[in-house]
Coordinates of C-alpha atoms and ligand atoms in Angstrom, one line a residue:
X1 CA 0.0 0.0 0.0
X2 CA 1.2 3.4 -0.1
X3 CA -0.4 6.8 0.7
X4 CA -0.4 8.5 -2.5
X5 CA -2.0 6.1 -5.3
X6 CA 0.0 4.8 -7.8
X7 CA -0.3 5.7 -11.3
X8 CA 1.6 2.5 -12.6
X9 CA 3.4 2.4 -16.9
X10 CA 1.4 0.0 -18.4
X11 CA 4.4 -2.8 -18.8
X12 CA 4.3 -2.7 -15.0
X13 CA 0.6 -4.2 -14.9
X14 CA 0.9 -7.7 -13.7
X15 CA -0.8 -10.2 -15.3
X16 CA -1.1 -13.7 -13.6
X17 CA 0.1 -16.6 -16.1
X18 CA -3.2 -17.9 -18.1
X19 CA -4.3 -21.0 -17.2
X20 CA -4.4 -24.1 -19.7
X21 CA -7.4 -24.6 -21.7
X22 CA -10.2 -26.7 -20.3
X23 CA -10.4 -30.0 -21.3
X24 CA -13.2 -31.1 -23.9
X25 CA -16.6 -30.7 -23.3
X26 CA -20.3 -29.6 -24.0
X27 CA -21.7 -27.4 -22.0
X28 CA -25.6 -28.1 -21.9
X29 CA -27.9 -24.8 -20.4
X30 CA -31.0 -26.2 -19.4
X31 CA -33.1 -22.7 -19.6
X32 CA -30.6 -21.0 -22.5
X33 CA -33.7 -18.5 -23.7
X34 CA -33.6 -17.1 -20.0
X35 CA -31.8 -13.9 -18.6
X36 CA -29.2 -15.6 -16.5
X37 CA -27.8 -17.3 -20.0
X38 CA -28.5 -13.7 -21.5
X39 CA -26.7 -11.4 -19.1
X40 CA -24.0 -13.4 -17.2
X41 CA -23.5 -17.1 -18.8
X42 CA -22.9 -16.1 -22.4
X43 CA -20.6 -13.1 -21.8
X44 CA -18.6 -15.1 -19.2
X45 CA -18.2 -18.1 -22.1
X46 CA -17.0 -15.3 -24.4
X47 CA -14.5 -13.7 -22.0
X48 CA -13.1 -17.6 -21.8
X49 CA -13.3 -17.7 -25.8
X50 CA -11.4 -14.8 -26.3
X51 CA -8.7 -15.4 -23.4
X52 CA -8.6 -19.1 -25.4
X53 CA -9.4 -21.0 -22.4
X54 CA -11.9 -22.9 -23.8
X55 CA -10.6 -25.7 -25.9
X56 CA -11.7 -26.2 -29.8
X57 CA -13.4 -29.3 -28.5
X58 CA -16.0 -27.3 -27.0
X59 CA -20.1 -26.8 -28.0
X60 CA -23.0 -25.4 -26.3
X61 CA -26.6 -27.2 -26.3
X62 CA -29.5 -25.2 -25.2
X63 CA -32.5 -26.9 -24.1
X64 CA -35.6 -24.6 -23.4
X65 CA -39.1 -23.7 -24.7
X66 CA -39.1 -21.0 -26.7
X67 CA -40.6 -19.7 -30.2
X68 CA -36.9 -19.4 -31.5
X69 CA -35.4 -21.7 -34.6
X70 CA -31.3 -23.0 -33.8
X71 CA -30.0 -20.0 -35.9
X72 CA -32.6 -17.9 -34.0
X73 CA -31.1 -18.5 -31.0
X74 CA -27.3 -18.2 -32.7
X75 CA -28.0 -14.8 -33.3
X76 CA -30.0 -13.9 -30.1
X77 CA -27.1 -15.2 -28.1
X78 CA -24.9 -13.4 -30.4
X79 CA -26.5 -10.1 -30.0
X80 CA -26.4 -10.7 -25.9
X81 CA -22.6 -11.3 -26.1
X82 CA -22.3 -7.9 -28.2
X83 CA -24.8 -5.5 -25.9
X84 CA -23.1 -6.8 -22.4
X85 CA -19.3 -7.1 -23.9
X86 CA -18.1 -3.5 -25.0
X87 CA -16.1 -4.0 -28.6
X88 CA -16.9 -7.7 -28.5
X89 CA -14.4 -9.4 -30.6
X90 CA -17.0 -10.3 -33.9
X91 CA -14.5 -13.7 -35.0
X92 CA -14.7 -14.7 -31.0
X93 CA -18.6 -14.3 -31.1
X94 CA -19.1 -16.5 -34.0
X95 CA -17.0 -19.0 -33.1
X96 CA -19.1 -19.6 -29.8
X97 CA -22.1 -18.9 -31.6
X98 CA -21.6 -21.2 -34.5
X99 CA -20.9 -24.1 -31.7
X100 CA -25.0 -23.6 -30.4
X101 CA -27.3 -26.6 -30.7
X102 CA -31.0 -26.0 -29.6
X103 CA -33.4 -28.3 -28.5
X104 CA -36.9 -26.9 -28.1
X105 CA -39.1 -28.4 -25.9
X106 CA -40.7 -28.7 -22.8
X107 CA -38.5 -30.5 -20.0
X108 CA -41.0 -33.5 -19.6
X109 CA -41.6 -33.9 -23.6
X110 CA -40.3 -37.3 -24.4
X111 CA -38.9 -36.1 -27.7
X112 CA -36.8 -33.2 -26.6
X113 CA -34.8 -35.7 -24.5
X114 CA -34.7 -37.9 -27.4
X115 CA -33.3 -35.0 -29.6
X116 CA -30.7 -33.9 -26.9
X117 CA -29.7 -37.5 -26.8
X118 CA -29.0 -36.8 -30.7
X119 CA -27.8 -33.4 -30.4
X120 CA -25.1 -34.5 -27.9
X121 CA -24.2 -37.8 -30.1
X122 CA -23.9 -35.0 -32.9
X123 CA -21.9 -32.7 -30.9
X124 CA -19.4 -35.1 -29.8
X125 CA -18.5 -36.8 -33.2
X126 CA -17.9 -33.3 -34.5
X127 CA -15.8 -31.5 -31.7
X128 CA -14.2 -34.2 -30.3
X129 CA -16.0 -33.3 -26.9
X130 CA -15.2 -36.9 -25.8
X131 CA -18.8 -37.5 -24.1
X132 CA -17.8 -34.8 -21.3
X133 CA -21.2 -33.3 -20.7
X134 CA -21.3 -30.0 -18.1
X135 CA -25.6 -29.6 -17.2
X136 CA -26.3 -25.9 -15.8
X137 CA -29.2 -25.6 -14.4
X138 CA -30.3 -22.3 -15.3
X139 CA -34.0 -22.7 -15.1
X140 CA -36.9 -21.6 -12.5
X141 CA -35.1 -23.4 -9.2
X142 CA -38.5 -25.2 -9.5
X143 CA -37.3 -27.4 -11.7
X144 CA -33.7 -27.9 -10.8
X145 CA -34.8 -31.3 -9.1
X146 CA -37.3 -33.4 -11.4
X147 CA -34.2 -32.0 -14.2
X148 CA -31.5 -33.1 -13.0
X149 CA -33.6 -36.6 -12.3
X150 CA -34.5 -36.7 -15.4
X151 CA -30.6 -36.3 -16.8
X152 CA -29.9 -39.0 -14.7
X153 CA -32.7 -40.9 -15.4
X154 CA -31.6 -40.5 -19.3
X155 CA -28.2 -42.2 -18.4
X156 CA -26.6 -39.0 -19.0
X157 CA -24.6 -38.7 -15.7
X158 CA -23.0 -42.0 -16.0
X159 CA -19.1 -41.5 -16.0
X160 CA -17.6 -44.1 -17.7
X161 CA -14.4 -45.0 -19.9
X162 CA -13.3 -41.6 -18.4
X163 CA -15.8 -39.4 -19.3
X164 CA -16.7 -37.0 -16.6
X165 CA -20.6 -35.5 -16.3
X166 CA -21.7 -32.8 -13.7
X167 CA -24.5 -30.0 -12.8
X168 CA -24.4 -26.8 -12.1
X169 CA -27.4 -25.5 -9.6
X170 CA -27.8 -22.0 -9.6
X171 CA -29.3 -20.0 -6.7
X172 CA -31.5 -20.1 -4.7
X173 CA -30.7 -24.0 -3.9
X174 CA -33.8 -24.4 -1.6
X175 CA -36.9 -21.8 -0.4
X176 CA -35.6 -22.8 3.5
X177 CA -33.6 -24.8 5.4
X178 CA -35.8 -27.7 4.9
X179 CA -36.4 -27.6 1.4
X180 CA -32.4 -26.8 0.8
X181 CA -31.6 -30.4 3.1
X182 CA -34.4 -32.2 0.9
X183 CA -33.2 -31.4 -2.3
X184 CA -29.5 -32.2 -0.7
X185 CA -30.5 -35.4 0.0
X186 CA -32.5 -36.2 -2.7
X187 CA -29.7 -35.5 -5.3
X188 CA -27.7 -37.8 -4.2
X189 CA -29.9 -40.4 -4.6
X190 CA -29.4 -40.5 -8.6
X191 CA -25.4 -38.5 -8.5
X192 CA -22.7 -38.6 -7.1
X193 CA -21.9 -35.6 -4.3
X194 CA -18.7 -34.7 -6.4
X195 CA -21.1 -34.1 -9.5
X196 CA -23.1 -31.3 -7.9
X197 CA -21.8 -28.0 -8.3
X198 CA -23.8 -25.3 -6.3
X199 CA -22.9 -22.2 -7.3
X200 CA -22.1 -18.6 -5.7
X201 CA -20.9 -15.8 -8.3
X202 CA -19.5 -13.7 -5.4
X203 CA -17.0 -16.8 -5.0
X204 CA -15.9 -16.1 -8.5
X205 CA -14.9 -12.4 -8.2
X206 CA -11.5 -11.6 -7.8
X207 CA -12.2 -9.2 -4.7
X208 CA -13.6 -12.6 -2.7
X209 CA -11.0 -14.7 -3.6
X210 CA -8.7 -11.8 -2.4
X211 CA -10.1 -11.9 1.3
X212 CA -8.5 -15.3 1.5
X213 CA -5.0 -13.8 0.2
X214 CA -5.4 -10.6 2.2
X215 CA -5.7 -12.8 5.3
X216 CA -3.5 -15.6 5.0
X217 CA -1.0 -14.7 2.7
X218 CA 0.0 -11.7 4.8
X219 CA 1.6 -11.6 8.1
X220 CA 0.5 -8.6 9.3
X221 CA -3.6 -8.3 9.3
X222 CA -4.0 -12.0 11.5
X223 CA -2.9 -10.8 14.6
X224 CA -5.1 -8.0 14.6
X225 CA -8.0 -9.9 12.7
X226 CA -9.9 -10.8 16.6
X227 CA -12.2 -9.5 19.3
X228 CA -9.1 -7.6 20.8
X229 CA -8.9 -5.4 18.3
X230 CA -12.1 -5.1 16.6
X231 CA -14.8 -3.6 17.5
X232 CA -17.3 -4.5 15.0
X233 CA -17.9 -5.3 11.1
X234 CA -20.3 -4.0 8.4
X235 CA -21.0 -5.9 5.5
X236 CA -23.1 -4.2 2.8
X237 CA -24.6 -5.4 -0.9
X238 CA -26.3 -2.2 -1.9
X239 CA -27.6 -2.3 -5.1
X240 CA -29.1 0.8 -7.3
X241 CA -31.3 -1.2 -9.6
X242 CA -34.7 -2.4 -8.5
X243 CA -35.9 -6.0 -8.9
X244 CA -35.5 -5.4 -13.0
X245 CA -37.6 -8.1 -15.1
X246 CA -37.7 -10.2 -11.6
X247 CA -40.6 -9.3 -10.2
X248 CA -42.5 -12.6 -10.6
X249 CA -39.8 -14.5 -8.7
X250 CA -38.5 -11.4 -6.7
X251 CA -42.0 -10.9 -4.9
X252 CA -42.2 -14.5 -3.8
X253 CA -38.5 -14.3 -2.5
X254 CA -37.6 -11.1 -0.8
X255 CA -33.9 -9.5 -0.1
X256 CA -33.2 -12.2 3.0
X257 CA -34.0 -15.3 0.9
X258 CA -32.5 -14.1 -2.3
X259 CA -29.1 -12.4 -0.8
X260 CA -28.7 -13.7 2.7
X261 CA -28.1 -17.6 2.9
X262 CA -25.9 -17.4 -0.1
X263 CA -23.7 -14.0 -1.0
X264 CA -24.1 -12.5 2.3
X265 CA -23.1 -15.2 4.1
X266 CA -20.3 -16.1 1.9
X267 CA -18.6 -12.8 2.3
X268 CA -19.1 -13.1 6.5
X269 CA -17.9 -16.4 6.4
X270 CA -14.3 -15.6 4.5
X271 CA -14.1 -12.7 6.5
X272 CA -14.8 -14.9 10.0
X273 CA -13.2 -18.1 9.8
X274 CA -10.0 -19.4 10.7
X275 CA -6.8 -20.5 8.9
X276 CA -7.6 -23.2 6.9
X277 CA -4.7 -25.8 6.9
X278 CA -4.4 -25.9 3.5
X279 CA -6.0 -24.2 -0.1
X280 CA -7.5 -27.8 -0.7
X281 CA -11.6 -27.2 -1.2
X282 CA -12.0 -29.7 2.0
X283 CA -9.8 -27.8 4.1
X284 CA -11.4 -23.8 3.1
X285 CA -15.1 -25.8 3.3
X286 CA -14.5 -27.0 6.6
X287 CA -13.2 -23.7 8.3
X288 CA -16.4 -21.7 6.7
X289 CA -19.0 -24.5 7.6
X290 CA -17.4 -24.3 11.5
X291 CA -17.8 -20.1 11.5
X292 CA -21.3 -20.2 10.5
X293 CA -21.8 -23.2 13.0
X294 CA -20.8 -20.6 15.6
X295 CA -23.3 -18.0 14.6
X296 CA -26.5 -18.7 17.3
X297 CA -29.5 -18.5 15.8
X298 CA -31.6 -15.5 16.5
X299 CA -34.3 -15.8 18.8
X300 CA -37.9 -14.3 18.3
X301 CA -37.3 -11.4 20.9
X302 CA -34.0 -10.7 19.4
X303 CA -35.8 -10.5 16.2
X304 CA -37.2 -7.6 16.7
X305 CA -34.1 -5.3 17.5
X306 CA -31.6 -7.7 15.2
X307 CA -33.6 -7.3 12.0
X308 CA -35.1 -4.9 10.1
X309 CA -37.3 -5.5 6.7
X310 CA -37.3 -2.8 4.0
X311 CA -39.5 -2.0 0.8
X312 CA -38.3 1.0 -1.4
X313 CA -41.0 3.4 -2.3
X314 CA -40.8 6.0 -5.7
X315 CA -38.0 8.3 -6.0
X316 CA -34.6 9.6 -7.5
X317 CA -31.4 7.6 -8.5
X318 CA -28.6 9.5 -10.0
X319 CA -31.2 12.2 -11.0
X320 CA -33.7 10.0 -12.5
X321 CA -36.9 9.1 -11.2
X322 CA -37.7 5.4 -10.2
X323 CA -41.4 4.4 -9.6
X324 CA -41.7 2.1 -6.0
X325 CA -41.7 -1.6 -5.4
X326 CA -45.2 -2.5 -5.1
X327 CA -45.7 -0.5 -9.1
X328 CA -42.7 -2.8 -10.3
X329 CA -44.4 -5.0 -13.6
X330 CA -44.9 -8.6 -11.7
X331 CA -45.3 -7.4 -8.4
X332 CA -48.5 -7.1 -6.1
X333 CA -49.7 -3.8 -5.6
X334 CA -50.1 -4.4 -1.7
X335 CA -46.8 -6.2 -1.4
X336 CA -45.3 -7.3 1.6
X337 CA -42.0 -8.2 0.1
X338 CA -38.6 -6.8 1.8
X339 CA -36.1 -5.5 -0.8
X340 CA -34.1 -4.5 2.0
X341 CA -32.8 -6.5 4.8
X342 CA -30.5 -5.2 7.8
X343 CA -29.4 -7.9 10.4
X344 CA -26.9 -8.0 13.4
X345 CA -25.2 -11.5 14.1
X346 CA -22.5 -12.8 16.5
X347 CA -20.4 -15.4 15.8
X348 CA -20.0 -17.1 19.2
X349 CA -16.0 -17.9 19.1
X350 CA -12.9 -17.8 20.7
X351 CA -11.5 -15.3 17.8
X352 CA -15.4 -13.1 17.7
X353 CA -17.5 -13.1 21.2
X354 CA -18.7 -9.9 21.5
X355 CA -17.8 -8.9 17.8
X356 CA -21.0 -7.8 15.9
X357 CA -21.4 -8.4 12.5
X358 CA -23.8 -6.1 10.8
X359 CA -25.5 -6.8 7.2
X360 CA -27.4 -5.0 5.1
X361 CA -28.5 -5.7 1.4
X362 CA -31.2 -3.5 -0.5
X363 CA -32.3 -2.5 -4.3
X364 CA -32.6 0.8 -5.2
X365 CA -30.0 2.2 -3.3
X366 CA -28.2 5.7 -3.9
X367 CA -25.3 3.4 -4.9
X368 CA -23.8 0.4 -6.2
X369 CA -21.3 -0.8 -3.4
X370 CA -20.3 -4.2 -2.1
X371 CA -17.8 -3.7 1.2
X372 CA -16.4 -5.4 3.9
X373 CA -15.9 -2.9 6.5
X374 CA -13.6 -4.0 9.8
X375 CA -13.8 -1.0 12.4
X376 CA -11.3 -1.5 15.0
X377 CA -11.6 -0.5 19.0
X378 CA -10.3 3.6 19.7
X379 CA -6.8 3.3 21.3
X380 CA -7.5 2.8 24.8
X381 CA -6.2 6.6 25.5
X382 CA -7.2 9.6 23.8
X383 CA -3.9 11.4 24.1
X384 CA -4.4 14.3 21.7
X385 CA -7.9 15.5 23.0
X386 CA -6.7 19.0 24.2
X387 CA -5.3 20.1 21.2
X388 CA -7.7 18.6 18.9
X389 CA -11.0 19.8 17.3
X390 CA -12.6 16.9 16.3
X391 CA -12.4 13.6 17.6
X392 CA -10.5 10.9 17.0
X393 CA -12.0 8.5 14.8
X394 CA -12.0 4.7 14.5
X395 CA -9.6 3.0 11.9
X396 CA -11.3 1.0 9.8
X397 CA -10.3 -1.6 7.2
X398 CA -12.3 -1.5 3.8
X399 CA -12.3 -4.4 1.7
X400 CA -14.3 -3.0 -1.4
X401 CA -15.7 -5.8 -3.5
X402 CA -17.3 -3.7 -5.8
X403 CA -17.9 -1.7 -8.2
X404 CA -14.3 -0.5 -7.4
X405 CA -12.3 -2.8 -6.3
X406 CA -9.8 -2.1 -3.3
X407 CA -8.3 -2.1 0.5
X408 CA -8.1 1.1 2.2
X409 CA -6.8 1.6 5.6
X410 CA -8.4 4.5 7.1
X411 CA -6.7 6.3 10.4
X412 CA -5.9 9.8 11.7
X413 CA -2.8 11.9 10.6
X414 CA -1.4 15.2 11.8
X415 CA -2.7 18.5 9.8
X416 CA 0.4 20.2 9.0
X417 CA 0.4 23.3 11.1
X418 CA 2.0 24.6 14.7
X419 CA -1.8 23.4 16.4
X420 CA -2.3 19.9 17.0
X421 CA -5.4 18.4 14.7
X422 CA -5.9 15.9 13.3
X423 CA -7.9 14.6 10.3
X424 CA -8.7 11.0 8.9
X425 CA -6.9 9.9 6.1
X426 CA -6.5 6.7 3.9
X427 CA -3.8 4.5 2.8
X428 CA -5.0 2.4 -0.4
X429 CA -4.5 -0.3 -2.7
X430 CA -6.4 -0.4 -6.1
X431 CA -6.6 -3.5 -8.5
X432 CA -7.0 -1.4 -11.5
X433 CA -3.7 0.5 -10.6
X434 CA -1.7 -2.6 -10.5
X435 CA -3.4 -5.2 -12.7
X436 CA -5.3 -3.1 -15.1
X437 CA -9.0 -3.3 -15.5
X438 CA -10.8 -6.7 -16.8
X439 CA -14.2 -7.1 -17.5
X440 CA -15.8 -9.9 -16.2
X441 CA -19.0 -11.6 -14.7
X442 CA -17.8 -13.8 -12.3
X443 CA -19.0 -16.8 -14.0
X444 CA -15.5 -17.1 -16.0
X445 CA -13.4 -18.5 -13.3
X446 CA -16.3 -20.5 -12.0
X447 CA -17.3 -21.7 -15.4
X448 CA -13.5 -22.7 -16.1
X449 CA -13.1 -24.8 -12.9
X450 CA -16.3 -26.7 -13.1
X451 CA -14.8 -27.8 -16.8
X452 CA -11.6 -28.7 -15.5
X453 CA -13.4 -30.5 -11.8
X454 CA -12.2 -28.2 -9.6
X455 CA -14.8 -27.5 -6.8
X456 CA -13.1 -24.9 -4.2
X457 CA -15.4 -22.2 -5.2
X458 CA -18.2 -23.8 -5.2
X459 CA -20.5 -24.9 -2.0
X460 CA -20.8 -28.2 -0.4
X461 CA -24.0 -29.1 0.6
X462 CA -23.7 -28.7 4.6
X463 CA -22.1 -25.1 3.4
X464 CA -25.7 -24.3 2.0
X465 CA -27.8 -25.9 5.2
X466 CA -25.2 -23.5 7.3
X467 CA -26.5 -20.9 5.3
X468 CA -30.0 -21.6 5.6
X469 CA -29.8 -22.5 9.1
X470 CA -28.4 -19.0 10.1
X471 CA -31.5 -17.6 8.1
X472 CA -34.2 -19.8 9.1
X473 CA -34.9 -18.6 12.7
X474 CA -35.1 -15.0 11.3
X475 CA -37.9 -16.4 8.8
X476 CA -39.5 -17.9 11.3
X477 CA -39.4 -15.1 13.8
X478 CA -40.6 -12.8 10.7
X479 CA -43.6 -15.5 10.6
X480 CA -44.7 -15.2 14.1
X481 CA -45.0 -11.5 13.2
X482 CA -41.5 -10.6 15.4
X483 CA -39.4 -8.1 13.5
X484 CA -41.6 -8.5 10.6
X485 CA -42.3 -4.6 10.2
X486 CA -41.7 -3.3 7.0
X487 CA -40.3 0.1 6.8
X488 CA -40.6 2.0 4.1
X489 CA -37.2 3.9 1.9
X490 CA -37.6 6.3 -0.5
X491 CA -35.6 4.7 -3.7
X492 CA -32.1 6.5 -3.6
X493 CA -31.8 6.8 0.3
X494 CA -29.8 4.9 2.4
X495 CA -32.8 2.6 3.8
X496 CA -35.4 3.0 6.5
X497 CA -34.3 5.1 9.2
X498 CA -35.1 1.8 11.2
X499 CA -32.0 0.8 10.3
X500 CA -30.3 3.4 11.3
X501 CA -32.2 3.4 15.1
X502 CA -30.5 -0.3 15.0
X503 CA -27.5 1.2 15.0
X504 CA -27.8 3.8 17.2
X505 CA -29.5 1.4 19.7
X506 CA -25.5 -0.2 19.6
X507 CA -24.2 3.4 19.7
X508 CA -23.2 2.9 16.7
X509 CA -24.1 4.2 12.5
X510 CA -23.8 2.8 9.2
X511 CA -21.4 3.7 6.9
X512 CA -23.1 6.4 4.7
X513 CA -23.3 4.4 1.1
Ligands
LIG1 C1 -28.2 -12.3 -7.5 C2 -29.5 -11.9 -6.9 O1 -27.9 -13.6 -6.9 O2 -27.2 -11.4 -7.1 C3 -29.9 -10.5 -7.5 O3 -30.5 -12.8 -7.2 C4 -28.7 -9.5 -7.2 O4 -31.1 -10.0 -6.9 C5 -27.4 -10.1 -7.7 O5 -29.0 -8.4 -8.0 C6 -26.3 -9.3 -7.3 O6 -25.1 -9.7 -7.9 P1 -23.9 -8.7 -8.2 O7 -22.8 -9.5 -8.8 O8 -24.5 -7.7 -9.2 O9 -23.5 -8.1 -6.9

């Protein structure tokens, strides 16, 4: 780090050494019509095209209903790649494109099976793909399960003379705890556990990853990293756009279902738990699964002070006026549905008792800003108070995930001058200063290591119930009517001022977003 930020010559922006290309494969998208393919999946398979990580035996086969013809969707998917990817590389585009099978049907007509059986046959013989076959489920999560039975029922996760087969589920893997350890259990009754792949973007962004590095790869920050020295941590997702083209599934979901037992959690979890004793996936999944182990679950009474439900009515983002929730196309008109969620959690540990981890997530925000905030305790004397006109502030630690991504130390310097003041400063290190600026979804690396088997950043199933099981009590607490107020935000504020009195209730604030 160093006080004044650098400007580095572009020869001295590191690059880390490209992986190999992924091995051969197809790549089937159950749902390829849908936004997820649209926005995140196809862009991410581009940036892999174009940084040749994806190997010449490669093809895509969509499976979805739709009123689109295979060239149809060629040139749908093509014109997603080019309106999310700024100066898209054309050759790059069609030679993804050009690689897209389509089978059109329903996912319980006997035919469209029969036709991916042939697509698949067809796909091999021509790119070599070797019968590798990578299933992402990127449908409604109501049909991830009777899917994924049905691939197996189809003889289409059988791994044999080599050949490798495995699913991707995306979010949200279960409504509850329940339904999350049902469909747990139940996939294993037709695949293998090292065939499911849940998935988490936030574990594929590079700011994530880097909490691990920050931690462990550096002396410095572990001594200090306990409930010695901090006082407490913030963890925010704010988001400025509102529940987009989502409304049908947002209203049925809510910000604590669709953020918490998933992203939220992730990013508490790598910033709480202890030294793993090796990179290997067991070794990282254990130490998260025991930190969210230590987390007690809320209890009804707590629910009211330790939670607080949000819904964001009309107003102004960046100048422009936003309508409310409840007039959002999909949504009911007397919804009940949070779009912000604030909660307050302890993790009941030797390293964290006493420590208080605050979260908040909410659309239509004033900002886009995903941070990891670590406020440590004031020194234990305030030396300087005479001479001072304001006081001294806590440092703070500020892992930024996005939109930019950094570290920044915060903590008080002299203000030149023959009177003793002081003023906060920061000391800050910026990815795009040392490794340049790359576009990306977050799918890329996730995408690449699911090819190549490799399932570190993904979540294993007791990962998920922990997740869930830290949630749950707050759901039911919410249905009991504890804590289940909803508090009303203009679009473009902060949130409700009830989160805020949470705050203050600990003597405490937010950081302003
Ligand atoms: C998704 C949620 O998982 O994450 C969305 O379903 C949310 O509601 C999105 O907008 C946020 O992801 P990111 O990468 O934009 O922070």
């Amino acid at each position: 780090m160093s006080a004044a930020t650098p400007v580095l010559p572009p020869e001295a922006v590191a690059k880390s050494p490209l992986p190999r290309p992924a091995g051969p494969c197809v790549m089937v998208i159950f749902g390829i019509t849908g936004d997820l393919t649209r926005r995140l999946l196809f862009p991410a398979l581009y940036y892999l095209a174009q940084q040749k990580l994806l190997p010449e035996e490669f093809a895509v086969a969509g499976y979805a209903l739709g009123d689109l013809d295979e060239q149809g969707l060629r040139d749908k998917l093509a014109g997603d790649v080019r309106s999310a990817v700024a100066n898209a590389e054309g050759a790059v585009v069609e030679w993804l494109c050009s690689r897209v099978r389509f089978v059109c049907a329903g996912f319980d007509d006997p035919n469209g099976w029969k036709r991916l059986h042939e697509v698949l046959a067809g796909l091999d013989e021509q790119y070599h793909t070797g019968g590798n076959y990578l299933f992402y489920m990127a449908t409604l999560p109501d049909f991830f399960l009777d899917v994924a039975r049905r691939v197996g029922d189809e003889g289409l996760l059988k791994q044999e003379n080599g050949q490798w087969r495995r699913i991707i589920f995306e979010k949200p893997f279960g409504r509850d705890l329940t339904s999350a350890r049902e469909l747990n259990r139940d996939l294993v009754t037709f695949m293998r556990e090292d065939q499911v792949f849940r998935i988490d973007h936030y574990l594929g962004k590079e700011t994530v990853q880097n909490i691990l590095v920050f931690r462990f790869a550096n002396g410095i920050f572990e001594p200090i990293w306990n409930r010695r020295y901090v006082d407490h941590v913030q963890i925010t997702v704010a988001e400025t756009v509102g529940v987009e083209r989502r409304g049908g599934y947002y209203d049925h979901t809510g910000a604590l279902r669709d953020m918490a037992p998933n992203h939220l959690i992730q990013l508490l979890a790598l910033t709480a738990m202890e030294p793993p004793s090796s990179f290997s996936a067991t070794a990282l999944h254990n130490e998260q699964v025991k930190v969210l182990e230590a987390v007690p679950p809320v209890t009804p009474s707590e629910c009211k002070y330790c939670t607080v439900r949000g819904q964001y009515v009309a107003g102004v983002i960046a100048d422009n006026p936003v309508t409310g929730y409840r007039q959002e196309p999909l949504v009911s008109p007397i919804s009940q549905t949070e779009t912000y969620v604030a909660l307050k959690v302890a993790v009941d540990n030797w390293r964290w008792a006493g420590v208080p981890f605050y979260i908040r997530t909410g659309k239509r925000l004033p900002k886009r800003k995903t941070e990891i905030a670590i406020q440590f305790r004031n020194p234990p004397l305030t030396l300087f108070r005479k001479s001072r006109t304001t006081l001294p502030q806590a440092n703070r630690l500020i892992i930024s995930v996005q939109p930019d991504e950094s570290i920044r130390l915060e903590f008080d310097a002299k203000i030149p001058g023959p009177v003793v003041t002081t003023q906060q400063v920061d000391m800050r290190f910026c990815y795009a200063d040392y490794f340049g600026v790359e576009n990306r979804t977050g799918y890329e690396t996730l995408l690449y290591d699911a090819i190549v088997g490799d399932n570190s950043l993904f979540k294993r199933s007791d990962m998920i119930e922990a997740g869930w099981a830290l949630v749950q009590p707050v759901l039911d607490a919410w249905s009991t009517g504890s804590g289940r107020d909803l508090h009303f935000y203009a679009a473009g504020s902060d949130g409700p001022d009830a989160a805020d009195a949470m705050m203050e209730h600990d003597r405490r604030a937010w950081r302003p977003l």
